Tab-separated table of C-alpha atoms in Angstrom:
chain	number	residue	atom	x	y	z
A	1	MET	CA	71.633	95.802	130.900
A	2	GLU	CA	74.917	93.741	131.080
A	3	LYS	CA	74.606	92.988	127.430
A	4	TRP	CA	74.442	96.424	126.462
A	5	THR	CA	77.185	97.609	128.641
A	6	LEU	CA	79.586	95.071	127.323
A	7	MET	CA	78.408	95.860	123.652
A	8	THR	CA	79.194	99.469	124.484
A	9	ILE	CA	82.780	98.720	125.727
A	10	THR	CA	83.159	96.479	122.589
A	11	VAL	CA	82.160	99.358	120.254
A	12	LEU	CA	84.525	101.829	122.094
A	13	LEU	CA	87.372	99.181	121.695
A	14	ALA	CA	86.648	98.815	118.038
A	15	LEU	CA	86.569	102.610	117.631
A	16	THR	CA	89.882	103.059	119.260
A	17	VAL	CA	91.504	100.497	117.055
A	18	ARG	CA	90.063	102.201	113.907
A	19	TRP	CA	91.229	105.630	115.075
A	20	THR	CA	94.757	104.421	115.870
A	21	VAL	CA	95.225	102.679	112.441
A	22	SER	CA	93.854	105.831	110.734
A	23	LEU	CA	96.908	108.111	112.266
A	24	GLY	CA	99.298	106.192	110.055
A	25	SER	CA	100.039	106.381	106.080
A	26	TYR	CA	97.321	106.120	103.328
A	27	SER	CA	97.098	105.143	99.900
A	28	GLY	CA	99.441	107.080	97.533
A	29	ALA	CA	100.529	109.617	100.010
A	30	GLY	CA	103.012	112.023	98.313
A	31	LYS	CA	103.163	109.761	95.123
A	32	PRO	CA	102.082	111.906	92.096
A	33	PRO	CA	100.817	111.897	89.495
A	34	MET	CA	97.912	109.635	90.467
A	35	TYR	CA	98.453	109.383	94.185
A	36	GLY	CA	96.099	106.706	95.250
A	37	ASP	CA	92.616	105.755	96.566
A	38	TYR	CA	92.737	108.626	98.998
A	39	GLU	CA	93.014	110.986	96.157
A	40	ALA	CA	90.344	109.132	94.365
A	41	GLN	CA	88.051	109.831	97.286
A	42	ARG	CA	88.844	113.441	97.559
A	43	HIS	CA	88.521	113.747	93.684
A	44	TRP	CA	85.214	112.551	93.651
A	45	GLN	CA	84.131	115.111	96.041
A	46	GLU	CA	85.488	117.646	93.856
A	47	VAL	CA	83.766	116.371	90.835
A	48	THR	CA	80.274	115.976	92.537
A	49	TYR	CA	80.369	119.275	94.256
A	50	ASN	CA	81.526	121.453	91.116
A	51	LEU	CA	79.916	119.678	88.259
A	52	PRO	CA	76.307	118.902	87.167
A	53	ILE	CA	75.077	115.429	87.886
A	54	ARG	CA	74.824	114.900	84.043
A	55	GLN	CA	78.757	115.254	83.846
A	56	TRP	CA	79.708	113.007	86.752
A	57	TYR	CA	80.128	109.898	84.777
A	58	PHE	CA	81.259	111.438	81.420
A	59	ASN	CA	84.499	112.364	80.017
A	60	THR	CA	84.529	116.423	79.704
A	61	SER	CA	87.024	119.218	79.726
A	62	ASP	CA	86.426	119.409	83.470
A	63	ASN	CA	86.191	115.822	84.307
A	64	ASN	CA	89.046	113.660	82.862
A	65	LEU	CA	87.842	110.137	83.391
A	66	LEU	CA	91.462	108.966	83.057
A	67	TYR	CA	92.227	110.696	86.406
A	68	TRP	CA	90.315	108.768	89.064
A	69	GLY	CA	87.014	109.048	87.035
A	70	LEU	CA	83.901	108.206	89.198
A	71	ASP	CA	83.315	104.381	88.562
A	72	TYR	CA	81.020	103.411	91.157
A	73	PRO	CA	77.174	103.487	91.340
A	74	PRO	CA	75.270	106.686	92.194
A	75	LEU	CA	75.058	106.143	96.058
A	76	THR	CA	78.726	106.491	96.164
A	77	ALA	CA	78.428	109.616	94.159
A	78	TYR	CA	75.791	111.153	96.541
A	79	HIS	CA	77.931	110.196	99.580
A	80	SER	CA	80.952	112.116	97.892
A	81	PHE	CA	78.768	115.145	97.325
A	82	LEU	CA	77.629	115.122	100.915
A	83	CYS	CA	81.317	114.859	102.332
A	84	ALA	CA	82.218	117.700	99.681
A	85	TYR	CA	79.522	119.811	101.040
A	86	VAL	CA	80.994	119.592	104.560
A	87	ALA	CA	84.530	120.178	103.133
A	88	LYS	CA	83.393	123.250	101.311
A	89	LEU	CA	82.323	124.715	104.593
A	90	ILE	CA	85.559	124.015	106.384
A	91	ASN	CA	88.101	124.696	103.555
A	92	PRO	CA	87.018	125.356	99.888
A	93	ASP	CA	90.617	124.793	98.718
A	94	TRP	CA	90.053	121.052	99.626
A	95	ILE	CA	87.587	120.552	96.529
A	96	ALA	CA	88.500	123.381	94.257
A	97	LEU	CA	87.890	122.421	90.820
A	98	HIS	CA	91.260	121.354	89.170
A	99	THR	CA	93.579	123.312	91.612
A	100	SER	CA	92.771	120.847	94.355
A	101	ARG	CA	94.317	117.909	92.609
A	102	GLY	CA	96.619	116.073	94.844
A	103	TYR	CA	95.863	118.165	97.873
A	104	GLU	CA	97.553	116.842	100.985
A	105	SER	CA	97.632	118.493	104.386
A	106	GLN	CA	97.275	117.258	108.100
A	107	SER	CA	93.954	119.096	108.536
A	108	HIS	CA	92.499	117.462	105.285
A	109	LYS	CA	93.747	114.067	106.314
A	110	LEU	CA	92.078	114.448	109.724
A	111	PHE	CA	88.826	115.541	107.698
A	112	MET	CA	88.927	112.590	105.403
A	113	ARG	CA	89.667	110.114	108.131
A	114	THR	CA	86.778	111.418	110.103
A	115	THR	CA	84.337	111.034	107.426
A	116	VAL	CA	85.222	107.308	107.183
A	117	PHE	CA	85.027	107.075	111.056
A	118	VAL	CA	81.586	108.742	111.076
A	119	ALA	CA	80.219	106.553	108.206
A	120	ASP	CA	81.545	103.461	109.808
A	121	LEU	CA	79.992	104.335	113.003
A	122	LEU	CA	76.558	105.102	111.627
A	123	ILE	CA	76.263	102.269	108.978
A	124	TYR	CA	78.543	99.135	109.591
A	125	ILE	CA	78.919	99.181	113.450
A	126	PRO	CA	75.270	99.248	114.300
A	127	ALA	CA	74.410	96.539	111.718
A	128	VAL	CA	77.132	94.390	113.297
A	129	ILE	CA	75.863	94.945	116.934
A	130	LEU	CA	72.142	94.403	116.163
A	131	TYR	CA	73.029	91.229	114.107
A	132	CYS	CA	75.024	89.788	117.104
A	133	CYS	CA	72.105	90.738	119.533
A	134	SER	CA	69.725	88.887	117.089
A	135	LEU	CA	71.398	85.558	117.440
A	136	LYS	CA	69.085	82.984	118.560
A	137	GLU	CA	70.067	80.395	121.269
A	138	THR	CA	73.263	82.154	122.103
A	139	SER	CA	74.297	83.384	125.321
A	140	THR	CA	75.227	87.026	126.088
A	141	LYS	CA	78.781	86.140	126.353
A	142	LYS	CA	78.901	84.634	122.905
A	143	LYS	CA	77.048	87.607	121.361
A	144	VAL	CA	79.474	90.044	122.729
A	145	SER	CA	82.440	87.846	121.544
A	146	SER	CA	80.988	87.561	117.975
A	147	ALA	CA	80.709	91.416	118.002
A	148	LEU	CA	84.176	91.873	119.227
A	149	CYS	CA	85.825	89.481	116.751
A	150	ILE	CA	83.702	90.750	113.846
A	151	LEU	CA	84.601	94.311	114.718
A	152	LEU	CA	88.354	93.593	115.095
A	153	TYR	CA	88.647	91.887	111.818
A	154	PRO	CA	91.820	93.435	110.487
A	155	GLY	CA	91.235	93.252	106.871
A	156	LEU	CA	88.287	95.709	106.802
A	157	ILE	CA	89.978	97.923	109.263
A	158	LEU	CA	93.264	98.114	107.334
A	159	ILE	CA	91.534	98.866	103.909
A	160	ASP	CA	89.060	101.358	104.983
A	161	HIS	CA	90.821	103.232	107.863
A	162	GLY	CA	94.517	102.540	106.879
A	163	HIS	CA	94.668	102.244	103.037
A	164	PHE	CA	91.465	104.556	102.887
A	165	GLN	CA	88.445	103.393	101.172
A	166	TYR	CA	84.691	104.392	101.546
A	167	PRO	CA	82.916	101.700	99.280
A	168	PHE	CA	83.638	98.503	101.188
A	169	PHE	CA	82.416	98.961	104.672
A	170	LEU	CA	79.539	101.044	103.593
A	171	SER	CA	78.285	98.566	100.818
A	172	LEU	CA	79.002	95.757	103.249
A	173	GLY	CA	77.150	97.559	105.934
A	174	PHE	CA	74.073	97.857	103.857
A	175	ALA	CA	74.219	94.268	102.824
A	176	LEU	CA	74.613	93.177	106.545
A	177	TRP	CA	71.379	95.295	107.211
A	178	GLY	CA	69.662	93.191	104.480
A	179	VAL	CA	70.814	90.157	106.153
A	180	LEU	CA	69.537	91.367	109.505
A	181	CYS	CA	66.133	92.369	108.168
A	182	LEU	CA	65.809	88.900	106.568
A	183	SER	CA	66.355	87.363	109.653
A	184	TYR	CA	63.193	89.043	111.150
A	185	ASP	CA	61.195	88.109	108.001
A	186	TRP	CA	61.143	91.812	107.012
A	187	ASP	CA	61.872	90.710	103.335
A	188	LEU	CA	60.899	93.969	101.554
A	189	LEU	CA	63.162	95.879	103.952
A	190	GLY	CA	66.046	93.525	103.407
A	191	SER	CA	65.664	93.771	99.770
A	192	VAL	CA	65.758	97.557	99.963
A	193	ALA	CA	68.803	97.342	102.107
A	194	PHE	CA	70.495	95.119	99.591
A	195	CYS	CA	69.863	97.382	96.645
A	196	LEU	CA	71.412	100.161	98.631
A	197	ALA	CA	74.483	98.117	98.821
A	198	LEU	CA	74.344	97.277	95.099
A	199	ASN	CA	74.015	100.880	94.244
A	200	TYR	CA	76.853	102.039	96.444
A	201	LYS	CA	79.336	99.217	95.071
A	202	GLN	CA	78.732	97.159	92.065
A	203	MET	CA	80.809	94.382	93.414
A	204	GLU	CA	77.833	93.595	95.716
A	205	LEU	CA	76.672	91.453	92.741
A	206	TYR	CA	78.805	88.907	94.448
A	207	HIS	CA	75.943	88.471	97.006
A	208	SER	CA	73.029	89.064	94.393
A	209	LEU	CA	72.458	85.297	93.964
A	210	PRO	CA	71.973	84.185	97.657
A	211	PHE	CA	69.620	86.968	98.146
A	212	PHE	CA	67.728	86.161	95.016
A	213	CYS	CA	67.612	82.513	95.605
A	214	TYR	CA	66.757	82.559	99.348
A	215	LEU	CA	63.817	85.031	98.589
A	216	LEU	CA	62.556	83.055	95.596
A	217	GLY	CA	62.768	79.790	97.651
A	218	LYS	CA	60.487	81.427	100.335
A	219	CYS	CA	58.032	82.285	97.594
A	220	PHE	CA	57.999	78.654	96.444
A	221	LYS	CA	57.517	77.497	100.054
A	222	LYS	CA	54.610	79.845	100.478
A	223	GLY	CA	53.011	78.769	97.247
A	224	LEU	CA	52.970	80.531	94.057
A	225	LYS	CA	49.131	80.520	93.968
A	226	GLY	CA	48.639	82.532	97.101
A	227	LYS	CA	50.895	84.440	99.429
A	228	GLY	CA	54.007	83.478	97.629
A	229	LEU	CA	52.853	85.002	94.405
A	230	LEU	CA	52.061	88.075	96.256
A	231	LEU	CA	55.489	88.103	97.818
A	232	LEU	CA	57.124	87.406	94.591
A	233	ILE	CA	55.316	90.480	92.865
A	234	LYS	CA	56.423	92.744	95.788
A	235	LEU	CA	60.087	91.535	95.597
A	236	ALA	CA	60.331	91.520	91.782
A	237	GLY	CA	61.517	95.170	91.263
A	238	THR	CA	64.662	94.705	93.505
A	239	VAL	CA	65.345	90.992	93.368
A	240	VAL	CA	64.942	90.499	89.554
A	241	ALA	CA	67.055	93.650	89.049
A	242	SER	CA	69.914	92.273	91.057
A	243	PHE	CA	69.742	88.845	89.445
A	244	ALA	CA	69.776	90.351	85.939
A	245	VAL	CA	72.903	92.363	86.454
A	246	CYS	CA	74.987	89.859	88.462
A	247	TRP	CA	75.925	88.044	85.348
A	248	LEU	CA	77.623	90.997	83.852
A	249	PRO	CA	80.966	89.811	82.368
A	250	PHE	CA	84.241	90.306	83.980
A	251	CYS	CA	86.541	91.454	81.194
A	252	LEU	CA	90.045	91.466	82.722
A	253	PHE	CA	92.024	90.482	85.524
A	254	GLU	CA	94.898	92.168	87.595
A	255	ASP	CA	98.183	90.302	88.303
A	256	LYS	CA	99.010	89.130	91.726
A	257	VAL	CA	95.391	88.688	92.984
A	258	ALA	CA	94.769	85.555	94.819
A	259	ASN	CA	92.126	84.146	92.338
A	260	ILE	CA	92.412	81.354	90.162
A	261	TRP	CA	93.332	82.973	86.871
A	262	CYS	CA	96.117	85.005	88.343
A	263	SER	CA	97.536	82.119	90.127
A	264	LEU	CA	97.381	79.969	86.867
A	265	SER	CA	99.180	82.804	85.058
A	266	VAL	CA	102.264	82.012	87.051
A	267	LEU	CA	102.472	78.590	85.156
A	268	ILE	CA	100.511	79.495	82.008
A	269	LYS	CA	100.062	82.811	80.524
A	270	ILE	CA	96.367	82.517	79.802
A	271	LYS	CA	96.286	85.863	77.940
A	272	ASN	CA	98.718	84.534	75.309
A	273	VAL	CA	97.052	81.155	75.054
A	274	ILE	CA	93.310	82.072	74.294
A	275	SER	CA	91.387	85.127	73.106
A	276	PRO	CA	89.717	87.666	75.330
A	277	GLN	CA	86.414	86.213	74.328
A	278	THR	CA	87.257	82.769	75.049
A	279	GLN	CA	88.595	83.951	78.481
A	280	LEU	CA	85.231	85.481	79.141
A	281	LYS	CA	83.189	82.398	78.243
A	282	LEU	CA	85.515	80.261	80.373
A	283	SER	CA	85.230	82.573	83.354
A	284	PHE	CA	81.386	82.735	82.986
A	285	ALA	CA	81.207	78.780	82.734
A	286	VAL	CA	83.537	77.978	85.735
A	287	THR	CA	81.880	80.763	87.773
A	288	PHE	CA	78.321	79.386	86.869
A	289	LEU	CA	79.217	75.878	87.490
A	290	SER	CA	80.730	76.657	90.833
A	291	LEU	CA	77.659	78.705	91.997
A	292	LEU	CA	75.063	76.155	90.705
A	293	PRO	CA	74.866	73.488	93.612
A	294	THR	CA	74.594	76.191	96.382
A	295	CYS	CA	71.996	78.208	94.533
A	296	ILE	CA	70.004	75.085	93.884
A	297	LYS	CA	70.126	73.840	97.507
A	298	LEU	CA	69.260	77.441	98.840
A	299	THR	CA	66.270	77.728	96.443
A	300	VAL	CA	64.890	74.306	97.218
A	301	GLN	CA	65.530	74.359	101.021
A	302	PRO	CA	65.565	78.211	101.964
A	303	SER	CA	66.805	78.678	105.477
A	304	LEU	CA	68.688	81.753	107.103
A	305	ARG	CA	71.606	79.413	108.023
A	306	GLY	CA	71.822	78.231	104.421
A	307	PHE	CA	71.445	81.761	103.228
A	308	LYS	CA	74.511	83.017	105.138
A	309	LEU	CA	76.564	80.102	103.991
A	310	ALA	CA	75.594	80.625	100.506
A	311	LEU	CA	76.741	84.333	100.770
A	312	VAL	CA	80.123	82.900	101.671
A	313	SER	CA	80.242	80.310	99.000
A	314	CYS	CA	78.997	82.392	96.009
A	315	ALA	CA	81.180	85.560	96.918
A	316	LEU	CA	84.179	83.277	97.052
A	317	SER	CA	83.263	81.770	93.662
A	318	PHE	CA	83.058	85.008	92.246
A	319	PHE	CA	86.364	86.123	93.640
A	320	LEU	CA	88.189	82.891	92.581
A	321	PHE	CA	86.741	82.501	89.039
A	322	SER	CA	85.872	86.011	87.753
A	323	PHE	CA	88.356	88.262	85.834
A	324	GLN	CA	87.521	91.786	87.154
A	325	VAL	CA	89.092	91.216	90.525
A	326	HIS	CA	91.028	93.380	92.807
A	327	GLU	CA	92.625	91.891	95.933
A	328	LYS	CA	90.274	94.154	98.114
A	329	SER	CA	87.502	92.230	96.824
A	330	ILE	CA	88.109	89.417	99.135
A	331	LEU	CA	86.453	91.614	101.808
A	332	LEU	CA	83.091	90.734	100.103
A	333	VAL	CA	83.672	87.035	101.167
A	334	SER	CA	85.031	87.947	104.708
A	335	VAL	CA	82.205	89.840	106.088
A	336	PRO	CA	79.712	86.929	105.288
A	337	VAL	CA	82.350	84.794	106.981
A	338	CYS	CA	82.188	87.104	110.027
A	339	LEU	CA	78.503	86.218	110.374
A	340	ILE	CA	79.115	82.460	111.046
A	341	ILE	CA	82.210	82.947	113.334
A	342	ASN	CA	79.777	82.050	116.349
A	343	GLU	CA	78.896	78.809	114.460
A	344	ILE	CA	82.202	77.758	113.034
A	345	PRO	CA	84.891	79.790	114.939
A	346	PHE	CA	87.862	77.765	113.969
A	347	MET	CA	87.357	77.743	110.157
A	348	ALA	CA	86.067	81.424	110.126
A	349	THR	CA	89.137	82.668	112.233
A	350	TRP	CA	91.395	80.863	109.619
A	351	PHE	CA	89.646	82.019	106.800
A	352	LEU	CA	89.637	85.899	108.043
A	353	LEU	CA	93.525	85.455	108.711
A	354	VAL	CA	94.273	84.260	105.338
A	355	SER	CA	91.934	86.922	103.803
A	356	THR	CA	94.010	89.708	105.384
A	357	PHE	CA	97.112	88.084	104.573
A	358	SER	CA	96.195	87.963	100.828
A	359	MET	CA	96.080	91.830	100.697
A	360	LEU	CA	99.645	91.905	102.135
A	361	PRO	CA	101.250	93.491	99.039
A	362	LEU	CA	98.909	96.144	98.918
A	363	LEU	CA	99.220	96.948	102.797
A	364	LEU	CA	103.093	97.107	102.395
A	365	LYS	CA	102.699	99.426	99.575
A	366	ASP	CA	100.655	101.693	101.782
A	367	GLY	CA	103.279	101.356	104.775
A	368	LEU	CA	100.734	99.508	106.907
A	369	LEU	CA	103.058	96.690	108.190
A	370	LEU	CA	102.914	97.580	111.799
A	371	ALA	CA	99.111	98.103	111.713
A	372	TYR	CA	98.912	94.843	109.730
A	373	ALA	CA	100.883	92.860	112.343
A	374	VAL	CA	99.149	94.421	115.636
A	375	THR	CA	95.584	94.205	114.236
A	376	THR	CA	96.087	90.594	112.885
A	377	LEU	CA	97.501	89.501	116.343
A	378	ALA	CA	94.725	91.211	118.286
A	379	PHE	CA	92.229	89.746	116.153
A	380	LEU	CA	93.701	86.154	116.485
A	381	SER	CA	93.933	86.684	120.334
A	382	ALA	CA	90.204	87.792	120.572
A	383	CYS	CA	89.060	84.660	118.656
A	384	VAL	CA	91.200	82.322	120.747
A	385	ALA	CA	90.102	83.859	123.934
A	386	SER	CA	86.444	84.184	123.012
A	387	PHE	CA	85.847	80.936	121.321
A	388	ALA	CA	88.565	78.611	122.414
A	389	ILE	CA	88.874	77.774	118.729
A	390	PHE	CA	91.748	74.996	119.224
A	391	GLU	CA	89.206	73.052	121.134
A	392	LYS	CA	86.607	73.069	118.355
A	393	THR	CA	88.169	71.054	115.544
A	394	SER	CA	86.106	67.978	115.630
A	395	ALA	CA	84.034	66.916	112.690
A	396	LYS	CA	81.038	68.028	114.660
A	397	ASP	CA	82.518	71.433	115.523
A	398	LEU	CA	83.499	71.953	111.897
A	399	GLN	CA	79.992	70.807	111.007
A	400	LEU	CA	81.339	67.895	108.922
A	401	LYS	CA	79.446	65.282	110.798
A	402	PRO	CA	76.789	64.641	108.089
A	403	PHE	CA	79.465	64.474	105.415
A	404	SER	CA	81.474	61.903	107.534
A	405	LEU	CA	78.607	59.687	108.076
A	406	SER	CA	77.816	59.714	104.542
A	407	LEU	CA	81.274	58.270	103.761
A	408	ARG	CA	80.402	55.447	105.967
A	409	GLY	CA	83.426	53.039	105.442
A	410	PHE	CA	85.725	55.978	105.669
A	411	VAL	CA	84.368	57.304	108.963
A	412	SER	CA	87.456	56.061	110.751
A	413	TRP	CA	89.628	58.520	108.754
A	414	PHE	CA	87.796	61.192	110.837
A	415	LYS	CA	89.075	60.127	114.181
A	416	PRO	CA	92.467	61.885	113.859
A	417	PHE	CA	90.896	64.651	112.012
A	418	PRO	CA	90.841	67.290	114.833
A	419	LYS	CA	94.829	66.789	115.124
A	420	ILE	CA	95.244	67.136	111.390
A	421	VAL	CA	93.242	70.132	111.039
A	422	ARG	CA	95.082	71.932	114.001
A	423	ASN	CA	98.270	71.019	112.462
A	424	LEU	CA	97.248	72.411	109.064
A	425	PHE	CA	96.153	75.729	110.743
A	426	LEU	CA	99.402	76.092	112.531
A	427	LEU	CA	101.325	75.201	109.383
A	428	SER	CA	99.353	77.875	107.519
A	429	VAL	CA	99.751	80.438	110.183
A	430	THR	CA	103.254	79.868	110.249
A	431	LEU	CA	103.887	80.070	106.386
A	432	MET	CA	101.880	83.253	106.320
A	433	GLY	CA	103.955	84.774	109.018
A	434	VAL	CA	107.212	83.746	107.621
A	435	LEU	CA	106.267	85.066	104.190
A	436	SER	CA	104.949	88.367	105.620
A	437	VAL	CA	108.338	88.819	107.293
A	438	MET	CA	110.328	88.072	104.159
A	439	SER	CA	108.149	90.425	102.090
A	440	ALA	CA	108.707	93.152	104.566
A	441	ALA	CA	112.419	92.648	105.238
A	442	MET	CA	113.948	91.026	102.230
A	443	HIS	CA	114.620	92.014	98.608
A	444	PRO	CA	113.627	89.610	95.968
A	445	PRO	CA	116.161	88.192	93.511
A	446	GLN	CA	116.696	90.360	90.480
A	447	ARG	CA	115.648	87.776	88.313
A	448	PHE	CA	112.149	87.203	90.112
A	449	PRO	CA	111.200	90.842	91.202
A	450	ASP	CA	107.506	89.730	91.920
A	451	LEU	CA	108.417	86.681	93.875
A	452	PHE	CA	106.884	87.632	97.117
A	453	PRO	CA	103.631	89.064	95.858
A	454	VAL	CA	103.118	86.150	93.485
A	455	SER	CA	103.899	83.715	96.472
A	456	VAL	CA	101.288	85.607	98.545
A	457	SER	CA	98.690	85.397	95.824
A	458	SER	CA	99.304	81.698	95.116
A	459	ILE	CA	99.453	80.541	98.641
A	460	SER	CA	96.258	82.573	99.353
A	461	CYS	CA	94.442	81.042	96.325
A	462	LEU	CA	95.266	77.454	97.500
A	463	HIS	CA	93.757	78.269	100.773
A	464	PHE	CA	90.646	79.789	99.058
A	465	LEU	CA	90.006	76.703	97.033
A	466	PHE	CA	90.254	74.562	100.076
A	467	PHE	CA	87.694	76.733	101.726
A	468	LEU	CA	85.283	76.873	98.691
A	469	VAL	CA	85.275	72.989	98.981
A	470	TYR	CA	84.837	73.148	102.522
A	471	PHE	CA	81.734	75.573	102.563
A	472	ASN	CA	80.252	73.721	99.593
A	473	VAL	CA	80.463	70.367	101.637
A	474	ILE	CA	78.777	71.964	104.532
A	475	ILE	CA	75.984	73.486	102.486
A	476	LEU	CA	75.260	70.427	100.517
A	477	TRP	CA	75.336	67.938	103.391
A	478	ASP	CA	73.675	70.326	105.952
A	479	SER	CA	70.752	68.428	107.573
A	480	LYS	CA	69.891	71.646	109.622
A	481	ASN	CA	68.523	73.275	106.527
A	482	SER	CA	66.008	70.425	106.223
A	483	ARG	CA	64.834	70.803	109.700
A	484	ASN	CA	64.719	74.770	109.500
A	485	GLN	CA	62.722	74.765	106.444
A	486	LYS	CA	59.225	74.855	108.371
A	487	LYS	CA	60.457	77.974	110.210
A	488	VAL	CA	60.827	79.853	106.829
A	489	SER	CA	57.443	78.667	105.594
C-alpha cells in the first residue's frame, strides 16, 4: 500500500511538471511560413481526417508533401486521425483542409497540449511505473526513486511537452512496454509492443538489434531442435522484419548535431571530400563495427541486464555514426539509460544531463530556456537525493570491477578513480552550465555565427564517445551476464 501511495504521488508530481512546462512556448509559434513541429502535428491531423488513406503519404493537389508531409509510419497517422476526430467535434476550423494552415489560438494550444498529456499518461507513464515496480531485489524506496528520476528526465519533458512532439514518448513508451514484457518472459507480447514502437516511429530501428539478438539468443539457449525452434518460428514475423529494416541507409546528416560526422565537419567538410555513396558506405561500416561486439555478446549470453545495456550501446552507436540524425534522436538513447539508473546512478545521471544539454540550441530556439534550467536542476536534485550519486563512484559502483581486475598490473590506477570521476563530472557540469549561459545571454562573434551551437554539439559528441566506450566495456566484461544465463534458459 505504501509503495502505490508513493508511486501515485510521484505520478502527480511528474504530471504537474509536464503541465507547467506545456504552458510555455512551442516549436515555430508565430513563425510562418513553415511554423514548426507543433504545426506539423496539427497538419497531419488535417491531412488524415480530410483525405482518404491512399493519399496520406503521396503528393497531391490536397497534400503538398513539401509542407510537413506525413513522414512517420502508419501508427502515427492513425493517432493523428484519432486526435483530428476529437478536434472536429470541438472546433472544425482547427483541421479544415487548406484554410487551417498555421492555425494558432489559445484554445487550440490547450487542445494540442492536452492530447500530448493524455497520451503520455496512457502509454509512457504506466510503462515506467510498472517497470520500476518489477525491479527485482530492489527496495520500495529505490523503486520509487527510480520512477521519480525517470519521470523527471528533462530531455523528454522539454521535447514532448515544451517543443511539442508526439512520436518520441509514444514510440519509447511502446518500446518500454516491450522491455517490460520480456522481463516477464512474455516474448510474443514484447515483440508485438516493439513492433508498435517501430510502426509509430521508424527511428526505433535504433533498438531493433538488441531485441533481435536477445530473443535469438534465448532460442539458441532453449535448443533449435525443440522449444527454441518453436519460439523462433513464433517470433519470426516481428523480429526478422525489425532486423531486416534496421540497416536501411542513413543518407544525409544535419549540421550542429552531436554525432561524430557533424562534429568532424567542424574540422573537415566531409561532404566536399568524399561522395555521398562513399559517405553511405563509411557510415554503414563504422556503425556496423561499433554494434558488432555488443550484439555478439548478447546473442551468445542473453540476459535481461545485457539486453538493457545493449539497448543503450546500440542506440548510441546509431546516433553517433549514422547520417540521418536529428538532435532529438538522443532521446532514443536516453530512455534505455533511464532503465539502468537504479544500477549505475552516477553514470546514468551524467549521461542524461549531457543528453538534455545536447539539445540546447533547439530548446533556445523554442524559448524554453527557463524550463530547461528548472527541469534540469530538479532532475539533478532528485538523482542526488534519491541515489547519493557522489558516493557511488568506485569501480565497483560503476560496474568496472571486472575490467579493472583484467588489467592486473594496472589495478593500482583505479585507487584514485572515484575522485577522478567525480572531478570529471563536476568539470563537465560546470562546462555545460557556462556554455548554456553564454548561448542564452551572449551574441557570437560575427565571424563565427554558429560558435555556440557548434560548441554544444562538439562537447556533447565527446561526452557521447566516452559513454559509448564505457557502456561497451561494461557489456564485454560483465560477469553477471554469464551467471544470469541460466535464468533465461
